[in-house]
Tab-separated table of C-alpha atoms in Angstrom:
chain	number	residue	atom	x	y	z
K	1	UNK	CA	21.609	8.597	17.824
K	2	UNK	CA	20.128	10.789	15.018
K	3	UNK	CA	16.920	11.415	13.594
K	4	UNK	CA	14.951	8.510	11.927
K	5	UNK	CA	14.074	10.914	9.061
K	6	UNK	CA	17.043	12.477	7.056
K	7	UNK	CA	15.130	14.511	4.627
K	8	UNK	CA	11.690	16.073	4.282
K	9	UNK	CA	9.833	16.189	0.732
K	10	UNK	CA	9.399	19.604	-0.196
K	11	UNK	CA	7.896	19.427	-3.791
K	12	UNK	CA	7.601	17.485	-6.987
K	13	UNK	CA	9.238	18.666	-10.329
K	14	UNK	CA	9.872	17.019	-14.014
K	15	UNK	CA	8.176	16.515	-17.308
K	16	UNK	CA	4.999	14.978	-17.798
K	17	UNK	CA	5.402	11.042	-17.367
K	18	UNK	CA	8.559	11.789	-15.149
K	19	UNK	CA	7.891	13.470	-12.022
K	20	UNK	CA	10.491	13.464	-8.952
K	21	UNK	CA	10.574	14.370	-5.585
K	22	UNK	CA	13.015	16.901	-4.172
K	23	UNK	CA	13.876	16.493	-0.434
K	24	UNK	CA	15.450	19.105	1.941
K	25	UNK	CA	18.016	17.665	4.332
K	26	UNK	CA	17.808	18.048	8.169
K	27	UNK	CA	19.806	21.122	9.499
K	28	UNK	CA	22.064	21.183	12.306
K	29	UNK	CA	22.051	23.918	14.710
K	30	UNK	CA	24.943	26.279	14.663
K	31	UNK	CA	24.600	27.417	18.590
K	32	UNK	CA	23.948	23.815	20.195
K	33	UNK	CA	24.714	21.370	17.299
K	34	UNK	CA	21.437	19.824	17.746
K	35	UNK	CA	20.131	17.946	14.527
K	36	UNK	CA	16.612	19.462	13.632
K	37	UNK	CA	13.864	17.987	11.139
K	38	UNK	CA	13.962	20.191	7.837
K	39	UNK	CA	10.574	21.423	8.470
K	40	UNK	CA	11.320	22.990	11.974
K	41	UNK	CA	11.864	26.805	11.624
K	42	UNK	CA	13.349	26.696	15.320
K	43	UNK	CA	16.040	24.248	16.657
K	44	UNK	CA	14.099	21.828	18.982
K	45	UNK	CA	16.487	22.326	21.878
K	46	UNK	CA	17.750	26.011	22.061
K	47	UNK	CA	15.137	27.733	19.768
K	48	UNK	CA	17.672	29.284	17.367
K	49	UNK	CA	16.127	30.159	14.224
K	50	UNK	CA	16.914	27.735	11.150
K	51	UNK	CA	19.403	29.348	8.966
K	52	UNK	CA	18.544	30.408	5.534
K	53	UNK	CA	20.039	27.713	3.486
K	54	UNK	CA	18.836	24.997	5.914
K	55	UNK	CA	20.405	21.799	5.607
K	56	UNK	CA	20.472	21.738	1.689
K	57	UNK	CA	18.648	19.860	-0.904
K	58	UNK	CA	18.728	16.346	-2.295
K	59	UNK	CA	17.769	15.518	-5.856
K	60	UNK	CA	16.742	12.033	-6.875
K	61	UNK	CA	19.619	10.411	-8.774
K	62	UNK	CA	17.695	10.249	-11.833
K	63	UNK	CA	16.882	13.603	-11.685
K	64	UNK	CA	20.507	14.700	-10.801
K	65	UNK	CA	21.362	12.906	-13.915
K	66	UNK	CA	18.737	14.490	-16.031
K	67	UNK	CA	19.709	18.046	-14.726
K	68	UNK	CA	23.630	17.812	-14.689
K	69	UNK	CA	24.918	14.487	-15.873
K	70	UNK	CA	23.912	11.688	-18.132
K	71	UNK	CA	20.952	13.387	-19.619
K	72	UNK	CA	17.209	12.825	-19.369
K	73	UNK	CA	16.011	9.302	-18.869
K	74	UNK	CA	14.162	7.833	-22.016
K	75	UNK	CA	11.597	6.157	-19.970
K	76	UNK	CA	8.245	7.537	-19.470
K	77	UNK	CA	5.006	6.260	-17.191
K	78	UNK	CA	1.949	6.000	-19.103
K	79	UNK	CA	-1.447	4.429	-18.302
K	80	UNK	CA	-3.334	1.574	-19.857
K	81	UNK	CA	-6.808	3.196	-20.664
K	82	UNK	CA	-8.413	-0.305	-20.506
K	83	UNK	CA	-7.013	-1.171	-16.969
K	84	UNK	CA	-5.989	2.266	-15.715
K	85	UNK	CA	-2.825	0.714	-14.480
K	86	UNK	CA	0.356	2.567	-14.674
K	87	UNK	CA	3.219	1.072	-16.621
K	88	UNK	CA	6.454	2.459	-18.474
K	89	UNK	CA	7.602	2.738	-21.922
K	90	UNK	CA	11.263	3.568	-23.492
K	91	UNK	CA	10.665	6.360	-26.023
K	92	UNK	CA	13.597	5.125	-28.144
K	93	UNK	CA	13.314	1.369	-27.887
K	94	UNK	CA	9.610	0.971	-27.774
K	95	UNK	CA	10.113	-1.680	-24.696
K	96	UNK	CA	7.490	-1.770	-22.061
K	97	UNK	CA	7.560	-2.889	-18.288
K	98	UNK	CA	5.145	-2.946	-15.663
K	99	UNK	CA	8.005	-2.429	-13.108
K	100	UNK	CA	9.552	1.301	-12.547
K	101	UNK	CA	12.873	1.284	-14.351
K	102	UNK	CA	15.854	2.300	-11.788
K	103	UNK	CA	16.747	5.263	-14.382
K	104	UNK	CA	13.519	6.864	-13.263
K	105	UNK	CA	14.392	6.781	-9.801
K	106	UNK	CA	12.311	6.773	-6.754
K	107	UNK	CA	8.452	7.157	-6.994
K	108	UNK	CA	6.857	10.324	-6.209
K	109	UNK	CA	6.275	11.146	-2.720
K	110	UNK	CA	2.589	10.407	-3.291
K	111	UNK	CA	0.775	8.742	-6.113
K	112	UNK	CA	-2.925	9.588	-5.936
K	113	UNK	CA	-5.175	7.355	-7.729
K	114	UNK	CA	-2.731	5.290	-9.596
K	115	UNK	CA	0.049	3.339	-8.153
K	116	UNK	CA	3.535	3.882	-9.651
K	117	UNK	CA	5.617	0.971	-8.303
K	118	UNK	CA	8.519	0.282	-5.390
K	119	UNK	CA	10.889	2.719	-5.013
K	120	UNK	CA	13.775	1.691	-6.815
K	121	UNK	CA	16.417	2.918	-4.446
K	122	UNK	CA	15.230	1.159	-1.166
K	123	UNK	CA	16.952	-2.244	-0.777
K	124	UNK	CA	13.659	-3.410	1.443
K	125	UNK	CA	11.291	-3.158	-1.681
K	126	UNK	CA	10.343	-6.123	-3.885
K	127	UNK	CA	9.192	-5.471	-7.431
K	128	UNK	CA	6.723	-7.233	-9.572
K	129	UNK	CA	8.934	-9.904	-11.010
K	130	UNK	CA	9.542	-11.315	-7.301
K	131	UNK	CA	5.673	-11.905	-7.012
K	132	UNK	CA	5.028	-13.233	-10.031
K	133	UNK	CA	7.761	-16.001	-9.749
K	134	UNK	CA	6.539	-16.790	-6.523
K	135	UNK	CA	3.179	-17.017	-7.556
K	136	UNK	CA	4.103	-19.516	-10.256
K	137	UNK	CA	5.994	-21.572	-7.790
K	138	UNK	CA	2.922	-21.834	-5.388
K	139	UNK	CA	0.504	-22.708	-8.132
K	140	UNK	CA	2.737	-25.920	-8.775
K	141	UNK	CA	1.428	-27.231	-5.689
K	142	UNK	CA	-1.952	-28.042	-3.964
K	143	UNK	CA	-2.832	-25.554	-0.977
K	144	UNK	CA	-2.972	-27.176	2.405
K	145	UNK	CA	-5.470	-26.918	5.022
K	146	UNK	CA	-4.662	-24.343	7.711
K	147	UNK	CA	-7.009	-25.625	10.004
K	148	UNK	CA	-8.473	-29.010	10.894
K	149	UNK	CA	-12.016	-27.763	10.804
K	150	UNK	CA	-14.003	-24.498	10.254
K	151	UNK	CA	-15.360	-23.112	13.626
K	152	UNK	CA	-18.851	-21.528	14.001
K	153	UNK	CA	-19.002	-17.808	14.183
K	154	UNK	CA	-18.241	-16.749	17.689
K	155	UNK	CA	-19.838	-13.459	17.574
K	156	UNK	CA	-22.643	-13.482	20.458
K	157	UNK	CA	-26.095	-12.051	19.265
K	158	UNK	CA	-29.152	-10.986	21.464
K	159	UNK	CA	-32.115	-13.571	20.811
K	160	UNK	CA	-34.075	-12.406	18.152
K	161	UNK	CA	-31.665	-9.893	16.704
K	162	UNK	CA	-29.984	-11.998	13.917
K	163	UNK	CA	-30.180	-9.514	11.419
K	164	UNK	CA	-26.984	-8.834	9.970
K	165	UNK	CA	-25.780	-5.264	8.623
K	166	UNK	CA	-22.870	-5.694	6.175
K	167	UNK	CA	-21.909	-2.184	6.280
K	168	UNK	CA	-20.930	-2.595	9.952
K	169	UNK	CA	-20.028	-6.235	9.803
K	170	UNK	CA	-21.922	-7.320	12.902
K	171	UNK	CA	-25.434	-8.565	13.851
K	172	UNK	CA	-28.042	-6.063	15.070
K	173	UNK	CA	-27.808	-7.336	18.432
K	174	UNK	CA	-24.034	-7.129	19.207
K	175	UNK	CA	-22.785	-4.851	21.660
K	176	UNK	CA	-19.085	-4.666	21.189
K	177	UNK	CA	-17.847	-1.241	20.388
K	178	UNK	CA	-14.826	0.355	19.288
K	179	UNK	CA	-13.725	0.309	22.736
K	180	UNK	CA	-13.219	-3.376	23.207
K	181	UNK	CA	-12.558	-4.666	19.615
K	182	UNK	CA	-9.125	-5.243	18.350
K	183	UNK	CA	-7.530	-6.134	21.698
K	184	UNK	CA	-7.127	-9.804	21.363
K	185	UNK	CA	-4.668	-11.455	19.276
K	186	UNK	CA	-5.677	-12.869	16.010
K	187	UNK	CA	-6.477	-16.652	16.286
K	188	UNK	CA	-4.287	-17.819	13.002
K	189	UNK	CA	-1.925	-16.558	10.678
K	190	UNK	CA	-1.181	-16.956	7.088
K	191	UNK	CA	2.263	-18.294	6.022
K	192	UNK	CA	2.388	-18.144	2.200
K	193	UNK	CA	5.563	-19.928	1.838
K	194	UNK	CA	4.181	-22.781	3.731
K	195	UNK	CA	0.199	-22.480	3.155
K	196	UNK	CA	-0.474	-21.230	-0.364
K	197	UNK	CA	-1.110	-23.171	-3.581
K	198	UNK	CA	-3.524	-24.011	-6.202
K	199	UNK	CA	-7.501	-24.579	-5.326
K	200	UNK	CA	-10.613	-25.076	-7.268
K	201	UNK	CA	-10.589	-21.634	-8.110
K	202	UNK	CA	-7.406	-22.072	-10.290
K	203	UNK	CA	-9.297	-24.753	-12.203
K	204	UNK	CA	-12.409	-22.735	-13.014
K	205	UNK	CA	-12.834	-20.972	-16.082
K	206	UNK	CA	-14.475	-17.804	-14.789
K	207	UNK	CA	-13.766	-13.998	-14.612
K	208	UNK	CA	-15.433	-13.822	-11.245
K	209	UNK	CA	-12.676	-15.188	-8.848
K	210	UNK	CA	-12.334	-14.068	-5.566
K	211	UNK	CA	-9.826	-14.605	-2.640
K	212	UNK	CA	-10.205	-16.597	0.287
K	213	UNK	CA	-10.910	-14.355	3.252
K	214	UNK	CA	-10.320	-17.154	5.781
K	215	UNK	CA	-6.780	-18.253	4.004
K	216	UNK	CA	-5.519	-14.589	4.254
K	217	UNK	CA	-6.633	-14.892	8.036
K	218	UNK	CA	-4.822	-18.529	8.323
K	219	UNK	CA	-7.995	-20.237	9.121
K	220	UNK	CA	-9.249	-22.045	6.175
K	221	UNK	CA	-10.009	-25.658	6.738
K	222	UNK	CA	-10.571	-26.666	3.015
K	223	UNK	CA	-7.095	-26.274	1.440
K	224	UNK	CA	-7.044	-27.237	-2.308
K	225	UNK	CA	-10.719	-27.875	-2.101
K	226	UNK	CA	-11.522	-24.528	-1.502
K	227	UNK	CA	-13.604	-22.435	-4.409
K	228	UNK	CA	-11.334	-19.392	-3.705
K	229	UNK	CA	-7.488	-18.478	-4.412
K	230	UNK	CA	-5.136	-19.417	-1.580
K	231	UNK	CA	-2.342	-16.957	-2.770
K	232	UNK	CA	-1.602	-13.115	-2.724
K	233	UNK	CA	-3.014	-11.009	-5.359
K	234	UNK	CA	-0.650	-10.370	-8.448
K	235	UNK	CA	-0.753	-7.755	-11.292
K	236	UNK	CA	-3.117	-9.910	-13.328
K	237	UNK	CA	-5.546	-10.113	-10.812
K	238	UNK	CA	-5.874	-6.249	-10.515
K	239	UNK	CA	-6.586	-6.203	-14.329
K	240	UNK	CA	-9.325	-8.725	-13.910
K	241	UNK	CA	-10.866	-7.139	-10.476
K	242	UNK	CA	-14.558	-6.545	-10.290
K	243	UNK	CA	-14.223	-2.711	-9.218
K	244	UNK	CA	-17.549	-2.775	-7.463
K	245	UNK	CA	-16.012	-5.522	-4.954
K	246	UNK	CA	-12.862	-6.068	-3.142
K	247	UNK	CA	-10.889	-9.131	-3.784
K	248	UNK	CA	-12.954	-11.420	-1.110
K	249	UNK	CA	-16.177	-10.490	-2.876
K	250	UNK	CA	-17.657	-8.078	-0.611
K	251	UNK	CA	-19.319	-4.904	-2.177
K	252	UNK	CA	-17.399	-1.760	-1.947
K	253	UNK	CA	-18.886	1.535	-1.035
K	254	UNK	CA	-18.378	5.154	-2.180
K	255	UNK	CA	-16.553	6.079	1.048
K	256	UNK	CA	-15.110	4.930	3.874
K	257	UNK	CA	-16.962	3.789	6.875
K	258	UNK	CA	-16.596	6.086	10.128
K	259	UNK	CA	-14.494	3.655	11.906
K	260	UNK	CA	-12.187	3.333	8.631
K	261	UNK	CA	-12.902	-0.399	8.936
K	262	UNK	CA	-14.332	-3.351	6.503
K	263	UNK	CA	-14.122	-2.672	2.931
K	264	UNK	CA	-12.425	0.248	1.433
K	265	UNK	CA	-13.967	3.300	-0.461
K	266	UNK	CA	-14.194	3.324	-4.303
K	267	UNK	CA	-13.518	7.019	-4.633
K	268	UNK	CA	-10.397	6.989	-4.469
K	269	UNK	CA	-9.545	3.309	-4.226
K	270	UNK	CA	-7.983	2.318	-1.073
K	271	UNK	CA	-4.332	1.645	-1.572
K	272	UNK	CA	-2.920	2.694	1.921
K	273	UNK	CA	-3.366	0.934	5.481
K	274	UNK	CA	-3.097	2.826	8.933
K	275	UNK	CA	-1.034	0.948	11.488
K	276	UNK	CA	-1.296	1.421	15.190
K	277	UNK	CA	-0.181	-0.388	18.169
K	278	UNK	CA	3.484	-0.318	17.119
K	279	UNK	CA	6.180	-0.530	19.777
K	280	UNK	CA	9.140	1.598	18.817
K	281	UNK	CA	10.693	1.150	22.319
K	282	UNK	CA	11.151	-2.837	21.508
K	283	UNK	CA	13.213	-2.012	18.397
K	284	UNK	CA	17.074	-0.833	18.648
K	285	UNK	CA	16.413	1.805	15.920
K	286	UNK	CA	13.823	3.385	14.089
K	287	UNK	CA	15.427	1.948	11.059
K	288	UNK	CA	14.917	-1.716	12.512
K	289	UNK	CA	11.223	-1.046	13.114
K	290	UNK	CA	10.747	0.274	9.349
K	291	UNK	CA	12.646	-2.747	7.792
K	292	UNK	CA	10.357	-4.994	10.007
K	293	UNK	CA	7.330	-3.333	8.443
K	294	UNK	CA	8.732	-3.872	4.958
K	295	UNK	CA	9.278	-7.475	5.615
K	296	UNK	CA	6.182	-8.322	7.020
K	297	UNK	CA	3.891	-6.136	4.923
K	298	UNK	CA	5.787	-6.715	1.624
K	299	UNK	CA	4.837	-10.413	1.938
K	300	UNK	CA	1.302	-9.316	0.667
K	301	UNK	CA	2.419	-7.497	-2.569
K	302	UNK	CA	4.503	-4.684	-3.825
K	303	UNK	CA	4.893	-1.720	-1.684
K	304	UNK	CA	5.378	1.764	-2.437
K	305	UNK	CA	6.011	3.500	0.416
K	306	UNK	CA	6.107	3.223	4.470
K	307	UNK	CA	5.665	6.319	6.324
K	308	UNK	CA	6.359	5.865	10.061
K	309	UNK	CA	5.200	8.668	12.791
K	310	UNK	CA	7.426	7.384	15.641
K	311	UNK	CA	6.297	9.809	18.123
K	312	UNK	CA	2.893	8.390	17.710
K	313	UNK	CA	3.597	4.385	17.420
K	314	UNK	CA	1.967	4.314	13.854
K	315	UNK	CA	2.579	3.877	10.397
K	316	UNK	CA	1.259	3.994	6.995
K	317	UNK	CA	1.781	1.534	4.366
K	318	UNK	CA	1.037	2.328	0.586
K	319	UNK	CA	0.713	-0.593	-1.592
K	320	UNK	CA	0.851	-0.386	-5.548
K	321	UNK	CA	-2.448	-1.927	-5.929
K	322	UNK	CA	-5.543	-1.883	-3.830
K	323	UNK	CA	-5.850	-5.675	-4.139
K	324	UNK	CA	-2.617	-6.180	-2.350
K	325	UNK	CA	-3.689	-3.587	0.264
K	326	UNK	CA	-7.140	-5.405	0.763
K	327	UNK	CA	-5.247	-8.679	1.300
K	328	UNK	CA	-2.716	-7.263	3.672
K	329	UNK	CA	-5.542	-5.713	5.912
K	330	UNK	CA	-6.926	-8.944	6.513
K	331	UNK	CA	-3.921	-10.963	6.754
K	332	UNK	CA	-2.038	-8.438	9.298
K	333	UNK	CA	-5.112	-7.653	11.416
K	334	UNK	CA	-4.413	-8.303	15.074
K	335	UNK	CA	-1.233	-9.719	14.232
K	336	UNK	CA	2.228	-9.118	15.856
K	337	UNK	CA	5.517	-7.822	14.109
K	338	UNK	CA	8.354	-9.355	16.424
K	339	UNK	CA	7.763	-8.131	19.901
K	340	UNK	CA	3.902	-9.011	20.689
K	341	UNK	CA	2.213	-5.990	19.508
K	342	UNK	CA	-1.231	-6.329	18.273
K	343	UNK	CA	-1.652	-4.409	15.328
K	344	UNK	CA	-4.926	-2.183	14.612
K	345	UNK	CA	-5.265	-1.871	10.871
K	346	UNK	CA	-7.544	0.637	9.357
K	347	UNK	CA	-8.009	2.191	6.054
K	348	UNK	CA	-6.152	5.645	5.800
K	349	UNK	CA	-7.170	9.001	4.471
K	350	UNK	CA	-5.127	10.845	1.933
K	351	UNK	CA	-1.933	12.629	3.581
K	352	UNK	CA	-3.057	15.872	4.424
K	353	UNK	CA	0.557	17.320	4.348
K	354	UNK	CA	0.478	20.182	1.504
K	355	UNK	CA	3.416	18.669	-0.050
K	356	UNK	CA	1.730	15.244	-0.661
K	357	UNK	CA	-1.156	17.146	-2.111
K	358	UNK	CA	0.685	18.739	-4.398
K	359	UNK	CA	2.215	15.221	-5.322
K	360	UNK	CA	-1.314	13.726	-5.632
K	361	UNK	CA	-2.488	16.478	-7.964
K	362	UNK	CA	0.583	16.065	-9.947
K	363	UNK	CA	0.603	12.358	-10.248
K	364	UNK	CA	-3.312	12.321	-11.168
K	365	UNK	CA	-2.447	14.934	-13.807
K	366	UNK	CA	0.324	13.179	-15.340
K	367	UNK	CA	-1.808	10.044	-15.595
K	368	UNK	CA	-4.841	12.005	-17.128
K	369	UNK	CA	-2.880	13.354	-19.608
K	370	UNK	CA	-1.427	9.994	-21.015
K	371	UNK	CA	-4.872	8.336	-20.698
K	372	UNK	CA	-5.855	11.354	-23.212
K	373	UNK	CA	-2.923	11.025	-25.571
K	374	UNK	CA	-3.122	7.040	-25.569
K	375	UNK	CA	-6.836	7.818	-26.851
K	376	UNK	CA	-5.444	10.101	-29.699
K	377	UNK	CA	-6.547	13.382	-27.979
K	378	UNK	CA	-3.881	16.038	-28.905
K	379	UNK	CA	-3.248	18.496	-25.970
K	380	UNK	CA	-2.139	22.045	-26.304
K	381	UNK	CA	-1.390	24.658	-23.651
K	382	UNK	CA	-3.146	27.847	-23.492
K	383	UNK	CA	-0.392	29.859	-24.811
K	384	UNK	CA	-0.301	27.552	-27.735
K	385	UNK	CA	-3.932	28.031	-28.339
K	386	UNK	CA	-4.154	31.619	-28.515
């Protein structure tokens, strides 16, 4: 049946503004013919050592062209110093775009503080233009009511213990713990193609606009009369965001909470969600499960990467912007994919893999350099300065 992963990222190379990931292919054991992940130094079946050449290396098509074929791409990534969002420009034509050009190939293995955009080679990924056009279509109609009435908060509290703790999102008297939370399926679900539309928030001329958390959960009874947005975030919302709050208006904190729940951290901004509760056995192939994740989570915004850990039935979904990640976390919490799973969604820490750490450091360095260059600061290497 083969392995779900056909290659392992082993490094990041390329000039400033053009970073590429190099992958090592899986290798086949000469003794037992078993397929092994590139990171294995011994065969998982017969324990024979990995051959010196391994399975060979895979260069991104864009990097391959730059090194051996059509020449280096004219596109570069840069950062808007005002919004701190990555965009792309053509050094020859001066054309600019928010979407990652195909000639730059796949986004880096890990993108650090600044999102780079969807991987151009992934057929499951959708780019910015898809979400922008969808948003325009939704705003041509009024949002509908997802429920007939707003129900009272069902959390039970002890008498005299009504003090609410915003950090832990519960009352002092609540007795629930991590052991009995998240076991019940969500009561509602947001279906954007059916529910999204304009609300009073779209008519208000104000910079402080937030999204309806009840809409994200499929539970808003106000429809077009709601004072918050009933749609998914687009790139323009990320530009106008209040960095001290999430898209629903909750105060963000410097670090993640212990249980990785509620609002995400500010340093760094949260763009990756942990997805637990998957059922790999319910899908015919690993590719089918990954495709399902792209489709289900891609509804909430542009995804950069999905990493599925099949042996643990978990996944990590990385969005281009924190706004879309925040929305997806609320929209998919306790939801099901296709086979009755109850998804456990939390914020995720940075990938501890050394290759990912290297890619993050490189991505952040690229961004820092272009931000300084945009401000007119000339950078020279140590050798040039001597």
